[in-house]
Amino acid sequence: MELIVLNTVWIVIASAMVLFMEGGFCLLEAGLVRTKNAVNVSMKIFVDLTVGTLAFWLIGFGVMYGKDAFGLFGINLFGNPDHISLSIPLSSSAFVLFQLGFAVACISIVSGAVAERMNFKAYMLIALFICTILYPLTGHWIWNRDGWLAQLGMKDFAGSAAIHALGGFAALAIAKRLGPRKGRFNSDGSANVFAPSNIPLASAGAFILWFGWFAFNTGSTLDASNTSLAPIAINTMLAAASGGTVALFLTMKKFGKADPSMTINGILSGLVSITAGCAYFSEWSAIAIGAISGLIVIYATIFVDYLKIDDPVGAIAVHGFNGVFGTVAVGLFDSSQGLLTTGGISLLAIQLLGALVVITWGLIGGTCIAKICEKTVGLRASEREEDEGLDMSYHGIPAYNELERFTDIPTNFYDFEETTGIVVAPVSNKKIAH
Amino acid sequence: MELIVLNTVWIVIASAMVLFMEGGFCLLEAGLVRTKNAVNVSMKIFVDLTVGTLAFWLIGFGVMYGKDAFGLFGINLFGNPDHISLSIPLSSSAFVLFQLGFAVACISIVSGAVAERMNFKAYMLIALFICTILYPLTGHWIWNRDGWLAQLGMKDFAGSAAIHALGGFAALAIAKRLGPRKGRFNSDGSANVFAPSNIPLASAGAFILWFGWFAFNTGSTLDASNTSLAPIAINTMLAAASGGTVALFLTMKKFGKADPSMTINGILSGLVSITAGCAYFSEWSAIAIGAISGLIVIYATIFVDYLKIDDPVGAIAVHGFNGVFGTVAVGLFDSSQGLLTTGGISLLAIQLLGALVVITWGLIGGTCIAKICEKTVGLRASEREEDEGLDMSYHGIPAYNELERFTDIPTNFYDFEETTGIVVAPVSNKKIAH
Amino acid sequence: MELIVLNTVWIVIASAMVLFMEGGFCLLEAGLVRTKNAVNVSMKIFVDLTVGTLAFWLIGFGVMYGKDAFGLFGINLFGNPDHISLSIPLSSSAFVLFQLGFAVACISIVSGAVAERMNFKAYMLIALFICTILYPLTGHWIWNRDGWLAQLGMKDFAGSAAIHALGGFAALAIAKRLGPRKGRFNSDGSANVFAPSNIPLASAGAFILWFGWFAFNTGSTLDASNTSLAPIAINTMLAAASGGTVALFLTMKKFGKADPSMTINGILSGLVSITAGCAYFSEWSAIAIGAISGLIVIYATIFVDYLKIDDPVGAIAVHGFNGVFGTVAVGLFDSSQGLLTTGGISLLAIQLLGALVVITWGLIGGTCIAKICEKTVGLRASEREEDEGLDMSYHGIPAYNELERFTDIPTNFYDFEETTGIVVAPVSNKKIAH
């Protein structure tokens, strides 16, 4: 049996698991926002997986992995992997599918940070922009073998920089431009927190993300015979465990409560920060990196609040700051080139440059697309839509109707179409029957 | 290493993923029905996975894959795969397990359409019938190499016809006989919609279904060395994405709202419609088929309403109509025999015949079992049970007790058994403590 | 291609699925407890996966699989698998990761039985104890090839004894010492049941557990070329199905209601009881064992109540009693050595001894750690904490805030840190904004 057979099966399974992470983003975000916006965040994830998928397949993949021009971008179209010379035998559409999962994850990072006040059509435009331009460009620079950062020797195994830091800093720029949710910051400089609507749902999301992350990192080998595969898996586990442990104990010590959303974000921070170097670290380094990321996420959350930028789920702290940390950590802990492990400085310099490039491009790209939305469909929901909740405003339906048995709302739900004489499908949801 | 080793591992993993789809059906249906029936739909899925599994293993598998009699049915028993000459080496009990996942999915399709008003015992009878007769018969015709439709050359790679169209049209017949939920249609011909109880839960179900579908389609190769494996996976993804995209934009345009349940059903329709030909289509065909299925689901939903048939989750439109479309689409888009791709008409004719056979058998079989239920255990819940909700009526417990902290219901929950002198297990749930 | 490549990929995927079972435990337990404690059970699962993971990696793994001393314990440290001579080629860190999933599952069994009234810090201590001493010791005896029970020939393929019975009886001892939840038992000897808060959530947990269990059992081959792999998978399915079927019908017959939590526990009991011998049984034996386990779980639940031990989720009946049954069932049904299948008595004797050892060690270990907690951090939550709910007491946040749109609670959520002059992260949650 040839290796290509196993590699194809392996990457198809890994792709399914990575794409399943979208379910994790959805439940995590739906659980952390207020009830009145839980449908909206779910619908945004469906936008990522539908509109985003088509956009990346049609355009983004070719910009990222197509034939290189100037080290800057690719010039192919239509999910065509023929120009890629993979170092290992693998059925090429499995590679495209796996990359799709990565692109879609990048949008979903932004989704969380802009929750509860963005115009739904603006979100669609942003998803298109991220999948066709924002992500494929840095992806090209870092992962296309002819990309300029790849040529310099930047290491980003599964995407702490290319996906997480990029998504996180684009999210920061867009959230800044979008402004905070109404009532989030007080005039005296203090802040209010809106209680998450559903902690068990958010937990479910975290477990799905964790599950998928094993495929995210180990699948990035693209090769079952890669001897780093098992070490990557255990590093992923250990970093998540130590990130969560530090966040858990720190919140207990600092605030007297073991905070669930911060513990979850500590776990996710461990996962984000190990992603760039999961194949290059020892297990002890993985534990150390996870632990540091658990510290970073708490102080980065405070810092984002200090900037008066409103991030309902902590995506900027988790993905942005820890994505950068993970990228730099490769320069510090890499087994063969790291500063702390070998005394070498050159890899660290390249990683710092790469991180700076990603931050800059994320901020510029995010600001541009936010401005484009402002000039076209409008970036922000109206005050009335925000007050009512985006669920009713954009989707005509609340997330939970569990109280229906206590209410008695008369309704004639369907529209009656004059032209056809028949009743219309259950999509407008103007009123609620019970 | 021999291929059989990889194939066995591959099909065991794929089976686990396909069986996990039952969790997807459960959450999707529990989220789309009213709160007072959410436990009941969950319990029906557990019936599928327990009673249905045993029934298919004991009888159905042999009817489907046993030694053929007259091209019509098999004559073995007890999950015995010895009579099957699989074209590839694979440990045979992995094949039985994978087929179990398919049989159980067929019942769960019916489950959604009959939700909120069926007698629980009738549902058990129907599950038995589907797993022993209804599904194994058409399965035999299409997938047993000696089946009469297989002999004619019908192509149904992973079951748009054998599973989805069959389940969808059996559901239509049973739902018709069962009648609509109380208050669903008005005397003036208009219709009311009952608000889904939990959209994030339904979304979670959709993600699980999507995840499992990768195994549903690619696992149907039964062979890791099948070179269509990766193309099947990307076709599955693209069809789902384009089905969801079309449904999303159409609801926005037609009703001014981006409707979550219709978007989810658009995604599922893309998945259903690609299932028959996922191994035979180009990627562009997959996108086109998905897009058409996104149109079909909306108009089929309207049409089912027009027939005054009540389908609380849209299963008839998703699985029935798009199952038929997917079957026919093979005749149109098949790379080597399709009308649109090659000009050949013969495959299309066979696919149309096969679709017609499945529709007919689904309607007949569904009507028969519904009548049998009427004559025996009773098909429909009593009006009182329906009003109270099937959760309390059949299961003695509501789905959500989140309000408990605001209520104060005294209770003595346990029955006291005179015979043993000890209290009885927490199963009767007559009253609720808090 | 060498077998080691496939084995490594296989065990990494299986590990991800086993670790995902933690999500299953979380949702199952969060759904079965009262709303006011749903965050707390989730946080306990996160403790298992973070603190528990680090503890097992640092210490437990070496106690279990390290170089043997006296047949009683291992003497290595730090997740180092070098002393293990695996019978098949497999990248060793994949083995460590897979074992991590098992250790963490053992704690999560205890978690359910002690829900709703344990001091959060005591739970942390207990998690540490289980991962470093309790589980690794019996694990060493049974699974380390130099362990004394292994030397006697005890068979426990995937851990009915080593994980489930141990966890279940440790849970019994700790729950006994902890005492019942306030209001659970009346002075006249009768008992009250607290309604589960969220049945669909509990169902979701059951599906995840079932999904992961396929990897739990088949992954325990540690070898893709093991010809028992597919039989293990189908046995796992059949036992779950028959366990669930029996529990379902028995509750319908006995109480007139098809009880969801008992049906779920019947399914889980089938899974627990098949785990020890899944590789050694025929399919008919698997069905029989599952069916018996469905009976056992109901009467064991009644028995635990009779002992006035409070187990909010039924973990003692499911994991403890059926773990013992599964262990003994190997002695009865084993294809080559079982009493019923071959007339041989010696294996049964060894299995009975092994079960007795595990029960004893579980009870002793559980009692010891409970006493240690009493003397140090305190075992039980204060009455006020229990009344208020552990969610607010320990985590400062309720599980569900779905009512927020109907309430109007003024808040100033953030603490203001005098030292830094900036507002503090959203972790203390003293009040809830909306």
mmCIF file with all atom_site columns, N, CA, C and O in Angstrom, chain B residues 31-66:
data_model
loop_
_atom_site.group_PDB
_atom_site.id
_atom_site.type_symbol
_atom_site.label_atom_id
_atom_site.label_alt_id
_atom_site.label_comp_id
_atom_site.label_asym_id
_atom_site.label_entity_id
_atom_site.label_seq_id
_atom_site.pdbx_PDB_ins_code
_atom_site.Cartn_x
_atom_site.Cartn_y
_atom_site.Cartn_z
_atom_site.occupancy
_atom_site.B_iso_or_equiv
_atom_site.pdbx_formal_charge
_atom_site.auth_seq_id
_atom_site.auth_comp_id
_atom_site.auth_asym_id
_atom_site.auth_atom_id
_atom_site.pdbx_PDB_model_num
ATOM 1   N N  . GLY B 1 31 ? -34.190 21.272  18.750 1.00 0.00 ? 31 GLY B N  1
ATOM 2   C CA . GLY B 1 31 ? -34.136 22.727  18.656 1.00 0.00 ? 31 GLY B CA 1
ATOM 3   C C  . GLY B 1 31 ? -35.256 23.317  17.820 1.00 0.00 ? 31 GLY B C  1
ATOM 4   O O  . GLY B 1 31 ? -35.676 24.449  18.052 1.00 0.00 ? 31 GLY B O  1
ATOM 5   N N  . LEU B 1 32 ? -35.738 22.553  16.849 1.00 0.00 ? 32 LEU B N  1
ATOM 6   C CA . LEU B 1 32 ? -36.747 23.105  15.935 1.00 0.00 ? 32 LEU B CA 1
ATOM 7   C C  . LEU B 1 32 ? -38.187 22.892  16.405 1.00 0.00 ? 32 LEU B C  1
ATOM 8   O O  . LEU B 1 32 ? -39.087 23.588  15.955 1.00 0.00 ? 32 LEU B O  1
ATOM 9   N N  . VAL B 1 33 ? -38.408 21.938  17.295 1.00 0.00 ? 33 VAL B N  1
ATOM 10  C CA . VAL B 1 33 ? -39.781 21.755  17.795 1.00 0.00 ? 33 VAL B CA 1
ATOM 11  C C  . VAL B 1 33 ? -40.040 22.679  18.982 1.00 0.00 ? 33 VAL B C  1
ATOM 12  O O  . VAL B 1 33 ? -39.151 23.397  19.427 1.00 0.00 ? 33 VAL B O  1
ATOM 13  N N  . ARG B 1 34 ? -41.274 22.644  19.471 1.00 0.00 ? 34 ARG B N  1
ATOM 14  C CA . ARG B 1 34 ? -41.588 23.446  20.646 1.00 0.00 ? 34 ARG B CA 1
ATOM 15  C C  . ARG B 1 34 ? -41.012 22.784  21.898 1.00 0.00 ? 34 ARG B C  1
ATOM 16  O O  . ARG B 1 34 ? -40.854 21.568  21.961 1.00 0.00 ? 34 ARG B O  1
ATOM 17  N N  . THR B 1 35 ? -40.737 23.635  22.872 1.00 0.00 ? 35 THR B N  1
ATOM 18  C CA . THR B 1 35 ? -40.114 23.160  24.109 1.00 0.00 ? 35 THR B CA 1
ATOM 19  C C  . THR B 1 35 ? -40.822 21.950  24.697 1.00 0.00 ? 35 THR B C  1
ATOM 20  O O  . THR B 1 35 ? -40.180 21.019  25.175 1.00 0.00 ? 35 THR B O  1
ATOM 21  N N  . LYS B 1 36 ? -42.127 21.939  24.625 1.00 0.00 ? 36 LYS B N  1
ATOM 22  C CA . LYS B 1 36 ? -42.865 20.882  25.312 1.00 0.00 ? 36 LYS B CA 1
ATOM 23  C C  . LYS B 1 36 ? -42.730 19.517  24.657 1.00 0.00 ? 36 LYS B C  1
ATOM 24  O O  . LYS B 1 36 ? -43.210 18.521  25.201 1.00 0.00 ? 36 LYS B O  1
ATOM 25  N N  . ASN B 1 37 ? -42.072 19.466  23.505 1.00 0.00 ? 37 ASN B N  1
ATOM 26  C CA . ASN B 1 37 ? -41.859 18.184  22.833 1.00 0.00 ? 37 ASN B CA 1
ATOM 27  C C  . ASN B 1 37 ? -40.388 17.871  22.585 1.00 0.00 ? 37 ASN B C  1
ATOM 28  O O  . ASN B 1 37 ? -40.078 16.941  21.837 1.00 0.00 ? 37 ASN B O  1
ATOM 29  N N  . ALA B 1 38 ? -39.509 18.607  23.220 1.00 0.00 ? 38 ALA B N  1
ATOM 30  C CA . ALA B 1 38 ? -38.072 18.431  22.930 1.00 0.00 ? 38 ALA B CA 1
ATOM 31  C C  . ALA B 1 38 ? -37.516 17.136  23.519 1.00 0.00 ? 38 ALA B C  1
ATOM 32  O O  . ALA B 1 38 ? -36.623 16.519  22.945 1.00 0.00 ? 38 ALA B O  1
ATOM 33  N N  . VAL B 1 39 ? -38.016 16.723  24.664 1.00 0.00 ? 39 VAL B N  1
ATOM 34  C CA . VAL B 1 39 ? -37.578 15.436  25.223 1.00 0.00 ? 39 VAL B CA 1
ATOM 35  C C  . VAL B 1 39 ? -38.050 14.299  24.323 1.00 0.00 ? 39 VAL B C  1
ATOM 36  O O  . VAL B 1 39 ? -37.304 13.367  24.031 1.00 0.00 ? 39 VAL B O  1
ATOM 37  N N  . ASN B 1 40 ? -39.280 14.407  23.856 1.00 0.00 ? 40 ASN B N  1
ATOM 38  C CA . ASN B 1 40 ? -39.845 13.334  23.032 1.00 0.00 ? 40 ASN B CA 1
ATOM 39  C C  . ASN B 1 40 ? -39.034 13.099  21.767 1.00 0.00 ? 40 ASN B C  1
ATOM 40  O O  . ASN B 1 40 ? -38.761 11.951  21.398 1.00 0.00 ? 40 ASN B O  1
ATOM 41  N N  . VAL B 1 41 ? -38.628 14.166  21.083 1.00 0.00 ? 41 VAL B N  1
ATOM 42  C CA . VAL B 1 41 ? -37.836 13.940  19.867 1.00 0.00 ? 41 VAL B CA 1
ATOM 43  C C  . VAL B 1 41 ? -36.474 13.337  20.211 1.00 0.00 ? 41 VAL B C  1
ATOM 44  O O  . VAL B 1 41 ? -35.948 12.510  19.468 1.00 0.00 ? 41 VAL B O  1
ATOM 45  N N  . SER B 1 42 ? -35.899 13.734  21.345 1.00 0.00 ? 42 SER B N  1
ATOM 46  C CA . SER B 1 42 ? -34.636 13.123  21.759 1.00 0.00 ? 42 SER B CA 1
ATOM 47  C C  . SER B 1 42 ? -34.828 11.633  22.015 1.00 0.00 ? 42 SER B C  1
ATOM 48  O O  . SER B 1 42 ? -34.020 10.802  21.591 1.00 0.00 ? 42 SER B O  1
ATOM 49  N N  . MET B 1 43 ? -35.900 11.298  22.700 1.00 0.00 ? 43 MET B N  1
ATOM 50  C CA . MET B 1 43 ? -36.153 9.883   23.023 1.00 0.00 ? 43 MET B CA 1
ATOM 51  C C  . MET B 1 43 ? -36.382 9.062   21.759 1.00 0.00 ? 43 MET B C  1
ATOM 52  O O  . MET B 1 43 ? -36.020 7.890   21.694 1.00 0.00 ? 43 MET B O  1
ATOM 53  N N  . LYS B 1 44 ? -36.995 9.692   20.759 1.00 0.00 ? 44 LYS B N  1
ATOM 54  C CA . LYS B 1 44 ? -37.195 8.953   19.514 1.00 0.00 ? 44 LYS B CA 1
ATOM 55  C C  . LYS B 1 44 ? -35.864 8.617   18.848 1.00 0.00 ? 44 LYS B C  1
ATOM 56  O O  . LYS B 1 44 ? -35.685 7.529   18.292 1.00 0.00 ? 44 LYS B O  1
ATOM 57  N N  . ILE B 1 45 ? -34.924 9.531   18.941 1.00 0.00 ? 45 ILE B N  1
ATOM 58  C CA . ILE B 1 45 ? -33.605 9.233   18.372 1.00 0.00 ? 45 ILE B CA 1
ATOM 59  C C  . ILE B 1 45 ? -32.938 8.105   19.162 1.00 0.00 ? 45 ILE B C  1
ATOM 60  O O  . ILE B 1 45 ? -32.266 7.239   18.587 1.00 0.00 ? 45 ILE B O  1
ATOM 61  N N  . PHE B 1 46 ? -33.139 8.107   20.469 1.00 0.00 ? 46 PHE B N  1
ATOM 62  C CA . PHE B 1 46 ? -32.585 6.988   21.245 1.00 0.00 ? 46 PHE B CA 1
ATOM 63  C C  . PHE B 1 46 ? -33.272 5.670   20.868 1.00 0.00 ? 46 PHE B C  1
ATOM 64  O O  . PHE B 1 46 ? -32.633 4.614   20.871 1.00 0.00 ? 46 PHE B O  1
ATOM 65  N N  . VAL B 1 47 ? -34.553 5.719   20.550 1.00 0.00 ? 47 VAL B N  1
ATOM 66  C CA . VAL B 1 47 ? -35.239 4.518   20.048 1.00 0.00 ? 47 VAL B CA 1
ATOM 67  C C  . VAL B 1 47 ? -34.567 4.035   18.758 1.00 0.00 ? 47 VAL B C  1
ATOM 68  O O  . VAL B 1 47 ? -34.285 2.846   18.584 1.00 0.00 ? 47 VAL B O  1
ATOM 69  N N  . ASP B 1 48 ? -34.287 4.969   17.851 1.00 0.00 ? 48 ASP B N  1
ATOM 70  C CA . ASP B 1 48 ? -33.625 4.602   16.597 1.00 0.00 ? 48 ASP B CA 1
ATOM 71  C C  . ASP B 1 48 ? -32.324 3.853   16.868 1.00 0.00 ? 48 ASP B C  1
ATOM 72  O O  . ASP B 1 48 ? -32.023 2.832   16.255 1.00 0.00 ? 48 ASP B O  1
ATOM 73  N N  . LEU B 1 49 ? -31.552 4.409   17.799 1.00 0.00 ? 49 LEU B N  1
ATOM 74  C CA . LEU B 1 49 ? -30.206 3.879   18.044 1.00 0.00 ? 49 LEU B CA 1
ATOM 75  C C  . LEU B 1 49 ? -30.207 2.604   18.875 1.00 0.00 ? 49 LEU B C  1
ATOM 76  O O  . LEU B 1 49 ? -29.201 1.891   18.904 1.00 0.00 ? 49 LEU B O  1
ATOM 77  N N  . THR B 1 50 ? -31.289 2.334   19.579 1.00 0.00 ? 50 THR B N  1
ATOM 78  C CA . THR B 1 50 ? -31.314 1.130   20.421 1.00 0.00 ? 50 THR B CA 1
ATOM 79  C C  . THR B 1 50 ? -32.182 0.058   19.748 1.00 0.00 ? 50 THR B C  1
ATOM 80  O O  . THR B 1 50 ? -31.668 -0.909  19.195 1.00 0.00 ? 50 THR B O  1
ATOM 81  N N  . VAL B 1 51 ? -33.496 0.288   19.748 1.00 0.00 ? 51 VAL B N  1
ATOM 82  C CA . VAL B 1 51 ? -34.420 -0.669  19.125 1.00 0.00 ? 51 VAL B CA 1
ATOM 83  C C  . VAL B 1 51 ? -34.102 -0.826  17.638 1.00 0.00 ? 51 VAL B C  1
ATOM 84  O O  . VAL B 1 51 ? -34.042 -1.952  17.119 1.00 0.00 ? 51 VAL B O  1
ATOM 85  N N  . GLY B 1 52 ? -33.895 0.283   16.964 1.00 0.00 ? 52 GLY B N  1
ATOM 86  C CA . GLY B 1 52 ? -33.609 0.235   15.529 1.00 0.00 ? 52 GLY B CA 1
ATOM 87  C C  . GLY B 1 52 ? -32.339 -0.536  15.211 1.00 0.00 ? 52 GLY B C  1
ATOM 88  O O  . GLY B 1 52 ? -32.283 -1.322  14.263 1.00 0.00 ? 52 GLY B O  1
ATOM 89  N N  . THR B 1 53 ? -31.316 -0.316  16.011 1.00 0.00 ? 53 THR B N  1
ATOM 90  C CA . THR B 1 53 ? -30.050 -1.029  15.799 1.00 0.00 ? 53 THR B CA 1
ATOM 91  C C  . THR B 1 53 ? -30.234 -2.536  15.924 1.00 0.00 ? 53 THR B C  1
ATOM 92  O O  . THR B 1 53 ? -29.786 -3.310  15.072 1.00 0.00 ? 53 THR B O  1
ATOM 93  N N  . LEU B 1 54 ? -30.900 -2.958  16.984 1.00 0.00 ? 54 LEU B N  1
ATOM 94  C CA . LEU B 1 54 ? -31.092 -4.400  17.176 1.00 0.00 ? 54 LEU B CA 1
ATOM 95  C C  . LEU B 1 54 ? -31.929 -4.990  16.042 1.00 0.00 ? 54 LEU B C  1
ATOM 96  O O  . LEU B 1 54 ? -31.627 -6.080  15.527 1.00 0.00 ? 54 LEU B O  1
ATOM 97  N N  . ALA B 1 55 ? -32.974 -4.267  15.643 1.00 0.00 ? 55 ALA B N  1
ATOM 98  C CA . ALA B 1 55 ? -33.843 -4.770  14.572 1.00 0.00 ? 55 ALA B CA 1
ATOM 99  C C  . ALA B 1 55 ? -33.081 -4.906  13.257 1.00 0.00 ? 55 ALA B C  1
ATOM 100 O O  . ALA B 1 55 ? -33.222 -5.906  12.543 1.00 0.00 ? 55 ALA B O  1
ATOM 101 N N  . PHE B 1 56 ? -32.289 -3.914  12.943 1.00 0.00 ? 56 PHE B N  1
ATOM 102 C CA . PHE B 1 56 ? -31.537 -4.000  11.684 1.00 0.00 ? 56 PHE B CA 1
ATOM 103 C C  . PHE B 1 56 ? -30.493 -5.110  11.752 1.00 0.00 ? 56 PHE B C  1
ATOM 104 O O  . PHE B 1 56 ? -30.289 -5.844  10.785 1.00 0.00 ? 56 PHE B O  1
ATOM 105 N N  . TRP B 1 57 ? -29.841 -5.256  12.894 1.00 0.00 ? 57 TRP B N  1
ATOM 106 C CA . TRP B 1 57 ? -28.823 -6.297  13.009 1.00 0.00 ? 57 TRP B CA 1
ATOM 107 C C  . TRP B 1 57 ? -29.454 -7.686  12.925 1.00 0.00 ? 57 TRP B C  1
ATOM 108 O O  . TRP B 1 57 ? -28.954 -8.575  12.226 1.00 0.00 ? 57 TRP B O  1
ATOM 109 N N  . LEU B 1 58 ? -30.589 -7.845  13.597 1.00 0.00 ? 58 LEU B N  1
ATOM 110 C CA . LEU B 1 58 ? -31.229 -9.163  13.630 1.00 0.00 ? 58 LEU B CA 1
ATOM 111 C C  . LEU B 1 58 ? -31.832 -9.541  12.284 1.00 0.00 ? 58 LEU B C  1
ATOM 112 O O  . LEU B 1 58 ? -31.693 -10.662 11.818 1.00 0.00 ? 58 LEU B O  1
ATOM 113 N N  . ILE B 1 59 ? -32.512 -8.590  11.645 1.00 0.00 ? 59 ILE B N  1
ATOM 114 C CA . ILE B 1 59 ? -33.302 -8.920  10.457 1.00 0.00 ? 59 ILE B CA 1
ATOM 115 C C  . ILE B 1 59 ? -32.925 -8.087  9.240  1.00 0.00 ? 59 ILE B C  1
ATOM 116 O O  . ILE B 1 59 ? -32.650 -8.613  8.165  1.00 0.00 ? 59 ILE B O  1
ATOM 117 N N  . GLY B 1 60 ? -32.920 -6.764  9.407  1.00 0.00 ? 60 GLY B N  1
ATOM 118 C CA . GLY B 1 60 ? -32.797 -5.887  8.252  1.00 0.00 ? 60 GLY B CA 1
ATOM 119 C C  . GLY B 1 60 ? -31.551 -6.111  7.414  1.00 0.00 ? 60 GLY B C  1
ATOM 120 O O  . GLY B 1 60 ? -31.616 -6.117  6.181  1.00 0.00 ? 60 GLY B O  1
ATOM 121 N N  . PHE B 1 61 ? -30.427 -6.314  8.083  1.00 0.00 ? 61 PHE B N  1
ATOM 122 C CA . PHE B 1 61 ? -29.186 -6.466  7.332  1.00 0.00 ? 61 PHE B CA 1
ATOM 123 C C  . PHE B 1 61 ? -29.258 -7.653  6.375  1.00 0.00 ? 61 PHE B C  1
ATOM 124 O O  . PHE B 1 61 ? -28.798 -7.572  5.227  1.00 0.00 ? 61 PHE B O  1
ATOM 125 N N  . GLY B 1 62 ? -29.853 -8.740  6.848  1.00 0.00 ? 62 GLY B N  1
ATOM 126 C CA . GLY B 1 62 ? -29.972 -9.938  6.000  1.00 0.00 ? 62 GLY B CA 1
ATOM 127 C C  . GLY B 1 62 ? -30.944 -9.754  4.849  1.00 0.00 ? 62 GLY B C  1
ATOM 128 O O  . GLY B 1 62 ? -30.745 -10.279 3.743  1.00 0.00 ? 62 GLY B O  1
ATOM 129 N N  . VAL B 1 63 ? -32.016 -9.007  5.098  1.00 0.00 ? 63 VAL B N  1
ATOM 130 C CA . VAL B 1 63 ? -32.965 -8.694  4.020  1.00 0.00 ? 63 VAL B CA 1
ATOM 131 C C  . VAL B 1 63 ? -32.264 -7.851  2.952  1.00 0.00 ? 63 VAL B C  1
ATOM 132 O O  . VAL B 1 63 ? -32.508 -7.999  1.753  1.00 0.00 ? 63 VAL B O  1
ATOM 133 N N  . MET B 1 64 ? -31.379 -6.992  3.386  1.00 0.00 ? 64 MET B N  1
ATOM 134 C CA . MET B 1 64 ? -30.731 -6.058  2.472  1.00 0.00 ? 64 MET B CA 1
ATOM 135 C C  . MET B 1 64 ? -29.546 -6.692  1.747  1.00 0.00 ? 64 MET B C  1
ATOM 136 O O  . MET B 1 64 ? -29.453 -6.657  0.525  1.00 0.00 ? 64 MET B O  1
ATOM 137 N N  . TYR B 1 65 ? -28.632 -7.277  2.521  1.00 0.00 ? 65 TYR B N  1
ATOM 138 C CA . TYR B 1 65 ? -27.390 -7.752  1.921  1.00 0.00 ? 65 TYR B CA 1
ATOM 139 C C  . TYR B 1 65 ? -27.282 -9.277  1.886  1.00 0.00 ? 65 TYR B C  1
ATOM 140 O O  . TYR B 1 65 ? -26.251 -9.819  1.491  1.00 0.00 ? 65 TYR B O  1
ATOM 141 N N  . GLY B 1 66 ? -28.341 -9.982  2.312  1.00 0.00 ? 66 GLY B N  1
ATOM 142 C CA . GLY B 1 66 ? -28.284 -11.435 2.298  1.00 0.00 ? 66 GLY B CA 1
ATOM 143 C C  . GLY B 1 66 ? -28.352 -11.989 0.881  1.00 0.00 ? 66 GLY B C  1
ATOM 144 O O  . GLY B 1 66 ? -28.471 -11.243 -0.102 1.00 0.00 ? 66 GLY B O  1
#
